Every structure is written in structure tokens, then in C-alpha cells.
């Protein structure tokens, strides 16, 4: 990944700083007032936050690795996180009983209208390529954001979590890692599978869904919400993946494009039971006070995914690209 173009005052300042060595930057390189006032769902905040987090993953080309734990950058990141998290806590609908919330994740509408339905029934190849390019900002890191929570779990919760993550990482086979399968999907669609290649195309709505994972994973205090996010992803994945696989097959997108989603149909159907019984059950057995946090993680995940879906469908149904920059 290389440094992208800025999308506002905060991301411009961050990109300018990251292009320099830490020792050559002043004591206060960031405007805390601007960061604290940034749109919590806007392009500027989410690009800046995404870049801050990327230093904890594979890094950024040309950026000194010492920035990862630099106190000045961590101070900026904290302001952006506080802004984003406060907005989510205010905007995500309050959830009821956790068992009811989990049951609702399994409900499939008779006449669905979401992105997976569009891709199955109405999409053209251009729509599928845009979707794959956007989702690459998540799928080319796949289980990594969730893995931050492993040392924060114990007993049944940890064992169940690792069992599911083991499948995400190919069950010990590099060629079966889901990151590899997604790169093969991108090749079938004529896309560049280099890590971070489509960051310039990624909208704030997409970046927010990925940033949520990193935010929850990197803070021990948010471990319950991260488990909720994990549950939402695993429980809802199977039916949506089936629809997208059908859409890929309808369009002749290629065996790897179909295969990635077909893989998730069966695997995530099994994962749903493990996550509910072992991961969530084990966590709340050990730490029952985290029940509301688990529910918040589920709710925040769905709320941000709905925003992304509205962005995609609104653009596609109007005959426009859903990307910030063309493929």
C-alpha cells in the first residue's frame, strides 16, 4: 500500500506527516480541534483512521515503521476513534435481549432488496467488479482484525474463536487461506489483487466498515463488541454468500469468483453454531457484564453495512459508479 490522496484537512495533515521521518516532525503536528470536529462518518476522518490502523497491519510503502507507536500519531488516532465511536453509540438503535438480537440475524426476508440480492438477480459484470474492488480492502486482510481479540479471551470463547479463525486461514494450507481465495477471485474478474490497491476507490461507507473491526479489535475494553461484530459477520455470511455465488455464476465471472463465495456458504453455516454456543456463550459465562457490548457490536456492524448498501444500490440503480475513483 502507498500513501493515497488526501480527502480533507485531517487526512492531508496525516499524509504529510507520514511522508517524513518521526524525528523530523514537530511536537504538535496535528490540529486536535479539526480532528475532534471531523464528520464521524466522512471521507476525511475514515481515510485518516484507516491509515493510522494500517500501520498495525502490513504498513505503508515509504512510511517509517517507527510511526506505528509514535505518541503524536496515537493521540490523533484516539481523537478520531472517540469521534467515530461516540457517533455510533448515539446512532445505532438500542438492542433488546441478546438472544433475540442473535435470532434476528438468522431471519431472511421473503423479498430481499439488499446488495446480495442485486448481485444475484440484476447486476452486470461492472457492478460485480466494483463490489469486489471495494471489498478487497477487507477481504485481503480477512481475519486479521478479528485476531486481535484472541489474547483477550479465555476458555470456551478462545477455543471456539480460534477454531473459526483456523478455517479463515485455510486450515493450515496457504493456498486455501481466504485471503488467497479472494485474490484468485479478483484475478478472475480482471482486478489487481495487490494489497490496498483500491484504497483510492474506497468510499467512507466502506472504510467505516473496516475501521470498525480495527477499532474494536485494538481496544481490550471493546472485546465484547468485537465478539458481537464477529458473530454478525459469521451468522449472516452464509445466505448472502450463496446469493453472490449465484450471481457470479450467472455472469460467468469464473470458477475462483464463484468458489470464494461458495466456500463461505458451507463453512459459515457451521461457524454460526460455534460462534453462538462457544464464543458468545463462553464469553458471557466468564464475563456476563459484556452482554450489552456484544449486542452493540452486532448492531453497529449491521448499521454500517446498511449505510454501505444504500451507497452501492443508490449509485448502481441511478446508473452511476459506486466508487470514488474508477477502476
PDB file of C-alpha atoms in Angstrom, residues 32-212:
ATOM      1  CA  UNK A  32      -6.718  18.424  17.518  1.00  0.00           C
ATOM      2  CA  UNK A  33      -9.656  20.785  17.036  1.00  0.00           C
ATOM      3  CA  UNK A  34     -10.045  19.745  13.386  1.00  0.00           C
ATOM      4  CA  UNK A  35      -9.831  16.053  14.282  1.00  0.00           C
ATOM      5  CA  UNK A  36     -12.354  16.375  17.097  1.00  0.00           C
ATOM      6  CA  UNK A  37     -14.786  18.219  14.809  1.00  0.00           C
ATOM      7  CA  UNK A  38     -14.474  15.976  11.740  1.00  0.00           C
ATOM      8  CA  UNK A  39     -17.578  14.306  10.307  1.00  0.00           C
ATOM      9  CA  UNK A  40     -17.638  10.957  12.159  1.00  0.00           C
ATOM     10  CA  UNK A  41     -18.766   9.154   9.008  1.00  0.00           C
ATOM     11  CA  UNK A  42     -16.949  11.339   6.490  1.00  0.00           C
ATOM     12  CA  UNK A  43     -14.240  10.661   3.909  1.00  0.00           C
ATOM     13  CA  UNK A  44     -11.592  12.701   5.738  1.00  0.00           C
ATOM     14  CA  UNK A  45     -11.913  11.006   9.117  1.00  0.00           C
ATOM     15  CA  UNK A  46     -12.175   7.492   7.769  1.00  0.00           C
ATOM     16  CA  UNK A  47      -9.233   7.755   5.409  1.00  0.00           C
ATOM     17  CA  UNK A  48      -7.097   9.143   8.248  1.00  0.00           C
ATOM     18  CA  UNK A  49      -8.250   6.428  10.629  1.00  0.00           C
ATOM     19  CA  UNK A  50      -7.689   3.709   8.027  1.00  0.00           C
ATOM     20  CA  UNK A  51      -4.086   4.890   7.527  1.00  0.00           C
ATOM     21  CA  UNK A  52      -3.476   5.001  11.281  1.00  0.00           C
ATOM     22  CA  UNK A  53      -4.673   1.424  11.582  1.00  0.00           C
ATOM     23  CA  UNK A  54      -2.754   0.203   8.550  1.00  0.00           C
ATOM     24  CA  UNK A  55       0.483   0.855  10.430  1.00  0.00           C
ATOM     25  CA  UNK A  56      -0.536  -2.063  12.707  1.00  0.00           C
ATOM     26  CA  UNK A  57      -1.072  -4.426   9.764  1.00  0.00           C
ATOM     27  CA  UNK A  58       1.324  -4.503   6.799  1.00  0.00           C
ATOM     28  CA  UNK A  59       2.478  -0.909   6.951  1.00  0.00           C
ATOM     29  CA  UNK A  60       2.518   1.687   4.183  1.00  0.00           C
ATOM     30  CA  UNK A  61       5.139   1.959   1.471  1.00  0.00           C
ATOM     31  CA  UNK A  62       7.640   4.719   2.165  1.00  0.00           C
ATOM     32  CA  UNK A  63       6.377   5.292   5.738  1.00  0.00           C
ATOM     33  CA  UNK A  64       8.842   4.863   8.618  1.00  0.00           C
ATOM     34  CA  UNK A  65       7.792   1.927  10.812  1.00  0.00           C
ATOM     35  CA  UNK A  66       8.508   3.948  13.951  1.00  0.00           C
ATOM     36  CA  UNK A  67       5.265   5.843  13.325  1.00  0.00           C
ATOM     37  CA  UNK A  68       3.276   2.799  14.465  1.00  0.00           C
ATOM     38  CA  UNK A  69       3.686   3.589  18.174  1.00  0.00           C
ATOM     39  CA  UNK A  70       4.531   7.293  17.969  1.00  0.00           C
ATOM     40  CA  UNK A  71       2.668   9.146  20.731  1.00  0.00           C
ATOM     41  CA  UNK A  72       1.741  12.054  18.439  1.00  0.00           C
ATOM     42  CA  UNK A  73       0.068   9.778  15.923  1.00  0.00           C
ATOM     43  CA  UNK A  74      -1.630   7.737  18.643  1.00  0.00           C
ATOM     44  CA  UNK A  75      -3.049  10.971  20.041  1.00  0.00           C
ATOM     45  CA  UNK A  76      -4.588  11.807  16.671  1.00  0.00           C
ATOM     46  CA  UNK A  77      -5.938   8.279  16.331  1.00  0.00           C
ATOM     47  CA  UNK A  78      -7.570   8.499  19.757  1.00  0.00           C
ATOM     48  CA  UNK A  79      -9.402  11.698  18.789  1.00  0.00           C
ATOM     49  CA  UNK A  80     -10.684  10.135  15.573  1.00  0.00           C
ATOM     50  CA  UNK A  81     -11.735   6.947  17.365  1.00  0.00           C
ATOM     51  CA  UNK A  82     -13.593   8.875  20.044  1.00  0.00           C
ATOM     52  CA  UNK A  83     -15.449  10.843  17.375  1.00  0.00           C
ATOM     53  CA  UNK A  84     -16.432   7.715  15.447  1.00  0.00           C
ATOM     54  CA  UNK A  85     -17.365   5.599  18.474  1.00  0.00           C
ATOM     55  CA  UNK A  86     -19.431   8.355  20.081  1.00  0.00           C
ATOM     56  CA  UNK A  87     -21.423   8.758  16.869  1.00  0.00           C
ATOM     57  CA  UNK A  88     -22.053   5.021  16.676  1.00  0.00           C
ATOM     58  CA  UNK A  89     -23.195   4.828  20.291  1.00  0.00           C
ATOM     59  CA  UNK A  90     -25.617   7.653  19.589  1.00  0.00           C
ATOM     60  CA  UNK A  91     -26.904   6.436  16.211  1.00  0.00           C
ATOM     61  CA  UNK A  92     -27.041   2.638  16.461  1.00  0.00           C
ATOM     62  CA  UNK A  93     -30.517   1.610  17.649  1.00  0.00           C
ATOM     63  CA  UNK A  94     -30.613   0.257  21.176  1.00  0.00           C
ATOM     64  CA  UNK A  95     -30.788  -3.530  21.129  1.00  0.00           C
ATOM     65  CA  UNK A  96     -33.010  -5.699  23.253  1.00  0.00           C
ATOM     66  CA  UNK A  97     -32.292  -9.124  24.652  1.00  0.00           C
ATOM     67  CA  UNK A  98     -29.117 -10.593  23.103  1.00  0.00           C
ATOM     68  CA  UNK A  99     -30.813 -13.900  22.294  1.00  0.00           C
ATOM     69  CA  UNK A 100     -33.445 -12.012  20.329  1.00  0.00           C
ATOM     70  CA  UNK A 101     -30.757  -9.999  18.530  1.00  0.00           C
ATOM     71  CA  UNK A 102     -28.984 -13.213  17.523  1.00  0.00           C
ATOM     72  CA  UNK A 103     -32.231 -14.815  16.376  1.00  0.00           C
ATOM     73  CA  UNK A 104     -32.978 -11.787  14.198  1.00  0.00           C
ATOM     74  CA  UNK A 105     -29.655 -12.222  12.392  1.00  0.00           C
ATOM     75  CA  UNK A 106     -30.959 -15.534  11.067  1.00  0.00           C
ATOM     76  CA  UNK A 107     -34.167 -14.080   9.630  1.00  0.00           C
ATOM     77  CA  UNK A 108     -34.242 -13.948   5.834  1.00  0.00           C
ATOM     78  CA  UNK A 109     -36.839 -11.642   4.233  1.00  0.00           C
ATOM     79  CA  UNK A 110     -39.152 -13.179   1.650  1.00  0.00           C
ATOM     80  CA  UNK A 111     -38.469 -10.342  -0.797  1.00  0.00           C
ATOM     81  CA  UNK A 112     -34.952  -9.147  -0.028  1.00  0.00           C
ATOM     82  CA  UNK A 113     -33.653  -5.923  -1.552  1.00  0.00           C
ATOM     83  CA  UNK A 114     -30.056  -5.720  -0.328  1.00  0.00           C
ATOM     84  CA  UNK A 115     -26.778  -5.787  -2.211  1.00  0.00           C
ATOM     85  CA  UNK A 116     -26.511  -9.591  -2.356  1.00  0.00           C
ATOM     86  CA  UNK A 117     -29.971  -9.790  -3.961  1.00  0.00           C
ATOM     87  CA  UNK A 118     -28.984  -7.156  -6.532  1.00  0.00           C
ATOM     88  CA  UNK A 119     -25.777  -9.027  -7.349  1.00  0.00           C
ATOM     89  CA  UNK A 120     -27.679 -12.294  -7.719  1.00  0.00           C
ATOM     90  CA  UNK A 121     -30.530 -11.040  -9.881  1.00  0.00           C
ATOM     91  CA  UNK A 122     -29.743  -7.776 -11.623  1.00  0.00           C
ATOM     92  CA  UNK A 123     -26.056  -6.951 -11.574  1.00  0.00           C
ATOM     93  CA  UNK A 124     -23.893  -6.585 -14.628  1.00  0.00           C
ATOM     94  CA  UNK A 125     -20.244  -7.570 -14.613  1.00  0.00           C
ATOM     95  CA  UNK A 126     -19.228  -3.948 -13.955  1.00  0.00           C
ATOM     96  CA  UNK A 127     -21.196  -3.960 -10.684  1.00  0.00           C
ATOM     97  CA  UNK A 128     -19.555  -7.187  -9.553  1.00  0.00           C
ATOM     98  CA  UNK A 129     -16.095  -5.790 -10.325  1.00  0.00           C
ATOM     99  CA  UNK A 130     -16.808  -2.651  -8.317  1.00  0.00           C
ATOM    100  CA  UNK A 131     -18.088  -4.688  -5.394  1.00  0.00           C
ATOM    101  CA  UNK A 132     -15.048  -6.945  -5.434  1.00  0.00           C
ATOM    102  CA  UNK A 133     -12.652  -3.994  -5.607  1.00  0.00           C
ATOM    103  CA  UNK A 134     -14.297  -2.288  -2.637  1.00  0.00           C
ATOM    104  CA  UNK A 135     -14.487  -5.416  -0.505  1.00  0.00           C
ATOM    105  CA  UNK A 136     -10.810  -6.152  -1.192  1.00  0.00           C
ATOM    106  CA  UNK A 137      -9.961  -3.543   1.439  1.00  0.00           C
ATOM    107  CA  UNK A 138     -11.434  -6.023   3.935  1.00  0.00           C
ATOM    108  CA  UNK A 139     -11.041  -9.435   2.333  1.00  0.00           C
ATOM    109  CA  UNK A 140      -7.306  -9.040   1.660  1.00  0.00           C
ATOM    110  CA  UNK A 141      -6.848  -8.777   5.433  1.00  0.00           C
ATOM    111  CA  UNK A 142      -9.842 -11.073   6.221  1.00  0.00           C
ATOM    112  CA  UNK A 143      -9.428 -12.492   9.746  1.00  0.00           C
ATOM    113  CA  UNK A 144      -6.576 -10.240  10.874  1.00  0.00           C
ATOM    114  CA  UNK A 145      -8.679  -7.508  12.581  1.00  0.00           C
ATOM    115  CA  UNK A 146     -10.644 -10.144  14.492  1.00  0.00           C
ATOM    116  CA  UNK A 147      -7.470 -11.913  15.598  1.00  0.00           C
ATOM    117  CA  UNK A 148      -6.563  -9.032  17.930  1.00  0.00           C
ATOM    118  CA  UNK A 149      -9.177 -10.303  20.398  1.00  0.00           C
ATOM    119  CA  UNK A 150      -7.718 -13.821  20.822  1.00  0.00           C
ATOM    120  CA  UNK A 151      -5.367 -12.995  23.742  1.00  0.00           C
ATOM    121  CA  UNK A 152      -8.264 -11.213  25.448  1.00  0.00           C
ATOM    122  CA  UNK A 153     -10.474 -14.296  25.573  1.00  0.00           C
ATOM    123  CA  UNK A 154     -10.273 -17.385  27.763  1.00  0.00           C
ATOM    124  CA  UNK A 155     -11.639 -20.920  27.904  1.00  0.00           C
ATOM    125  CA  UNK A 156     -14.515 -21.856  25.606  1.00  0.00           C
ATOM    126  CA  UNK A 157     -14.652 -18.437  23.991  1.00  0.00           C
ATOM    127  CA  UNK A 158     -10.996 -18.547  22.990  1.00  0.00           C
ATOM    128  CA  UNK A 159     -11.116 -22.160  21.804  1.00  0.00           C
ATOM    129  CA  UNK A 160     -14.226 -21.567  19.690  1.00  0.00           C
ATOM    130  CA  UNK A 161     -12.892 -18.326  18.262  1.00  0.00           C
ATOM    131  CA  UNK A 162      -9.603 -19.901  17.216  1.00  0.00           C
ATOM    132  CA  UNK A 163     -11.446 -22.857  15.649  1.00  0.00           C
ATOM    133  CA  UNK A 164     -13.343 -20.486  13.367  1.00  0.00           C
ATOM    134  CA  UNK A 165     -10.275 -18.367  12.600  1.00  0.00           C
ATOM    135  CA  UNK A 166      -8.356 -21.548  11.698  1.00  0.00           C
ATOM    136  CA  UNK A 167     -10.750 -22.019   8.794  1.00  0.00           C
ATOM    137  CA  UNK A 168     -10.306 -18.385   7.738  1.00  0.00           C
ATOM    138  CA  UNK A 169      -6.589 -19.039   7.480  1.00  0.00           C
ATOM    139  CA  UNK A 170      -7.040 -22.108   5.306  1.00  0.00           C
ATOM    140  CA  UNK A 171      -6.803 -24.794   7.962  1.00  0.00           C
ATOM    141  CA  UNK A 172      -3.021 -24.605   7.766  1.00  0.00           C
ATOM    142  CA  UNK A 173      -2.866 -24.610   3.935  1.00  0.00           C
ATOM    143  CA  UNK A 174      -1.647 -21.380   2.378  1.00  0.00           C
ATOM    144  CA  UNK A 175      -3.471 -21.996  -0.901  1.00  0.00           C
ATOM    145  CA  UNK A 176      -6.787 -22.320   0.993  1.00  0.00           C
ATOM    146  CA  UNK A 177      -6.456 -19.142   3.041  1.00  0.00           C
ATOM    147  CA  UNK A 178      -9.452 -16.929   2.374  1.00  0.00           C
ATOM    148  CA  UNK A 179      -7.112 -14.064   1.517  1.00  0.00           C
ATOM    149  CA  UNK A 180      -5.648 -16.252  -1.240  1.00  0.00           C
ATOM    150  CA  UNK A 181      -9.089 -17.311  -2.442  1.00  0.00           C
ATOM    151  CA  UNK A 182     -10.126 -13.672  -2.673  1.00  0.00           C
ATOM    152  CA  UNK A 183      -7.016 -12.774  -4.646  1.00  0.00           C
ATOM    153  CA  UNK A 184      -7.939 -15.569  -7.067  1.00  0.00           C
ATOM    154  CA  UNK A 185     -11.472 -14.128  -7.295  1.00  0.00           C
ATOM    155  CA  UNK A 186     -10.003 -10.754  -8.208  1.00  0.00           C
ATOM    156  CA  UNK A 187      -7.850 -12.338 -10.902  1.00  0.00           C
ATOM    157  CA  UNK A 188     -10.958 -13.963 -12.414  1.00  0.00           C
ATOM    158  CA  UNK A 189     -12.557 -10.523 -12.570  1.00  0.00           C
ATOM    159  CA  UNK A 190      -9.520  -8.854 -14.123  1.00  0.00           C
ATOM    160  CA  UNK A 191      -8.723  -6.867 -10.967  1.00  0.00           C
ATOM    161  CA  UNK A 192      -5.373  -6.123  -9.353  1.00  0.00           C
ATOM    162  CA  UNK A 193      -5.033  -8.189  -6.180  1.00  0.00           C
ATOM    163  CA  UNK A 194      -2.200  -6.142  -4.662  1.00  0.00           C
ATOM    164  CA  UNK A 195      -2.941  -5.324  -1.030  1.00  0.00           C
ATOM    165  CA  UNK A 196      -4.571  -1.899  -0.696  1.00  0.00           C
ATOM    166  CA  UNK A 197      -4.658  -1.331  -4.449  1.00  0.00           C
ATOM    167  CA  UNK A 198      -8.185   0.112  -4.426  1.00  0.00           C
ATOM    168  CA  UNK A 199      -7.911   2.422  -1.428  1.00  0.00           C
ATOM    169  CA  UNK A 200      -8.395   5.463  -3.692  1.00  0.00           C
ATOM    170  CA  UNK A 201     -11.688   3.933  -4.881  1.00  0.00           C
ATOM    171  CA  UNK A 202     -12.953   3.063  -1.402  1.00  0.00           C
ATOM    172  CA  UNK A 203     -15.728   5.291  -0.079  1.00  0.00           C
ATOM    173  CA  UNK A 204     -16.152   6.464   3.501  1.00  0.00           C
ATOM    174  CA  UNK A 205     -19.008   3.970   3.918  1.00  0.00           C
ATOM    175  CA  UNK A 206     -16.711   1.078   3.003  1.00  0.00           C
ATOM    176  CA  UNK A 207     -13.757   2.351   5.049  1.00  0.00           C
ATOM    177  CA  UNK A 208     -16.024   2.718   8.091  1.00  0.00           C
ATOM    178  CA  UNK A 209     -16.941  -0.981   7.987  1.00  0.00           C
ATOM    179  CA  UNK A 210     -13.262  -1.955   8.013  1.00  0.00           C
ATOM    180  CA  UNK A 211     -12.275   0.685  10.561  1.00  0.00           C
ATOM    181  CA  UNK A 212     -14.918  -0.626  12.947  1.00  0.00           C
TER     182      UNK A 212
END
